[in-house]
Amino acid sequence: MRLYNTLASKAQEFTPADGKSVKMYVCGVTPYSSTHVGHALSYVVFDVLRRYLEYLGYPVRHVQNFTDVDDKIIQRAQEQGVGVEELADKYIDDFFHTMDALNIQRAHVYPRATQEIPPIVATIEGLVDKGYAYPAGSDVYFRVNRSEGYGKLSHRTLDGMMAGARVEVDRQKENPMDFVLWKGAKPGEPAWDSPWGPGRPGWHIECTSMSLTYLGDELDIHGGGQDLIFPHHENEIAQSEAATGQEPFSRYWVHNGLLQLGRDKMSKSLGNLVSVEEALERFDPDSIRLYFLGSHYRSRLSYSDDDCAATQRGMGRLREVLERPSGDSEPLDPTPFQQRFFEAMDDDLNTPRA
């Protein structure tokens, strides 16, 4: 089986580190609103990847996080007059309900940032001790210029990033590109104790700490949407390899294309969302899955009700054939079709051809 590895910019033969089992980490949602079909696209892709690897005989250990505290959750909780934990719990329940409805297998572990504070703090302390990170007031930042390979996932140079970036000026930072590992507490926000004072983890460090905790120093597959390549996954590589002293942090980086509504990426921040709940009111779960899989996972897909409806009609015709009495037609030899199916799946998970 060959998988496209973002780190290598090419498809490579897939072999797990131990040759026997697969350690897979997939970035999860920030639960501050309903799960939308853009999320569903990504998790259907990684569900199919996991199912196929298991079919090939690899036991898969699958970990997927919840970022259950961040600026957006805090803001939405304040707007609704509820606690941060209550809001996160509500939308985590929504996530599980909708993913179950789409027949997406649950990960083996779903760590939540708020429940992983001690190992996160310990990871940051290790980075500070090694000189890769530094306290600045009540915050802690990662030194990007200490990371020799910074930019290797997104295939950029640090100088090029700085030249093209609109970086918010922060006098506490040694370098404008340094990113936060620990945020000092602000009034009215959730906070936890740390050696640098009360605060909460930055976005990137939680995934590093969780993957190290539940999967060890080296992953076989790290997955997520293409919008996470930079800065999130780039920063994960830098801090993870600095923390462990080992390369690579993940042997394969697998990124799915994004779902669009019209010309724009579907996202919570843009507000151009179709919730999974809304989609399931119009279409059955298998049709939604087949609609996503009718496009290659690395391609952008433009969502439309008309296209989903066409896929559902096609699914109906397939079911009619499968439900016909066996005496209605000559049986076909399945062997060549199976062979072509597996050849397609082995070719970078080519589900449209499969």
Short mmCIF file of N, CA, C and O in Angstrom, two decimals, residues 158-165:
data_model
loop_
_atom_site.label_atom_id
_atom_site.label_comp_id
_atom_site.label_asym_id
_atom_site.label_seq_id
_atom_site.Cartn_x
_atom_site.Cartn_y
_atom_site.Cartn_z
N LEU A 158 12.16 29.46 7.41
CA LEU A 158 11.78 30.40 8.46
C LEU A 158 11.87 31.83 7.96
O LEU A 158 10.99 32.66 8.25
N ASP A 159 12.90 32.15 7.19
CA ASP A 159 13.03 33.51 6.63
C ASP A 159 11.85 33.82 5.72
O ASP A 159 11.30 34.93 5.75
N GLY A 160 11.45 32.85 4.90
CA GLY A 160 10.32 33.06 4.01
C GLY A 160 9.02 33.24 4.76
O GLY A 160 8.18 34.06 4.38
N MET A 161 8.86 32.50 5.85
CA MET A 161 7.65 32.64 6.66
C MET A 161 7.58 34.03 7.27
O MET A 161 6.52 34.67 7.28
N MET A 162 8.70 34.50 7.79
CA MET A 162 8.71 35.81 8.44
C MET A 162 8.46 36.92 7.42
O MET A 162 7.76 37.89 7.71
N ALA A 163 9.00 36.76 6.21
CA ALA A 163 8.83 37.78 5.18
C ALA A 163 7.39 37.88 4.73
O ALA A 163 6.89 38.97 4.43
N GLY A 164 6.69 36.74 4.71
CA GLY A 164 5.33 36.74 4.20
C GLY A 164 4.26 36.76 5.26
O GLY A 164 3.07 36.74 4.95
N ALA A 165 4.66 36.79 6.54
CA ALA A 165 3.67 36.66 7.61
C ALA A 165 3.23 38.02 8.13
O ALA A 165 3.98 38.99 8.12
#
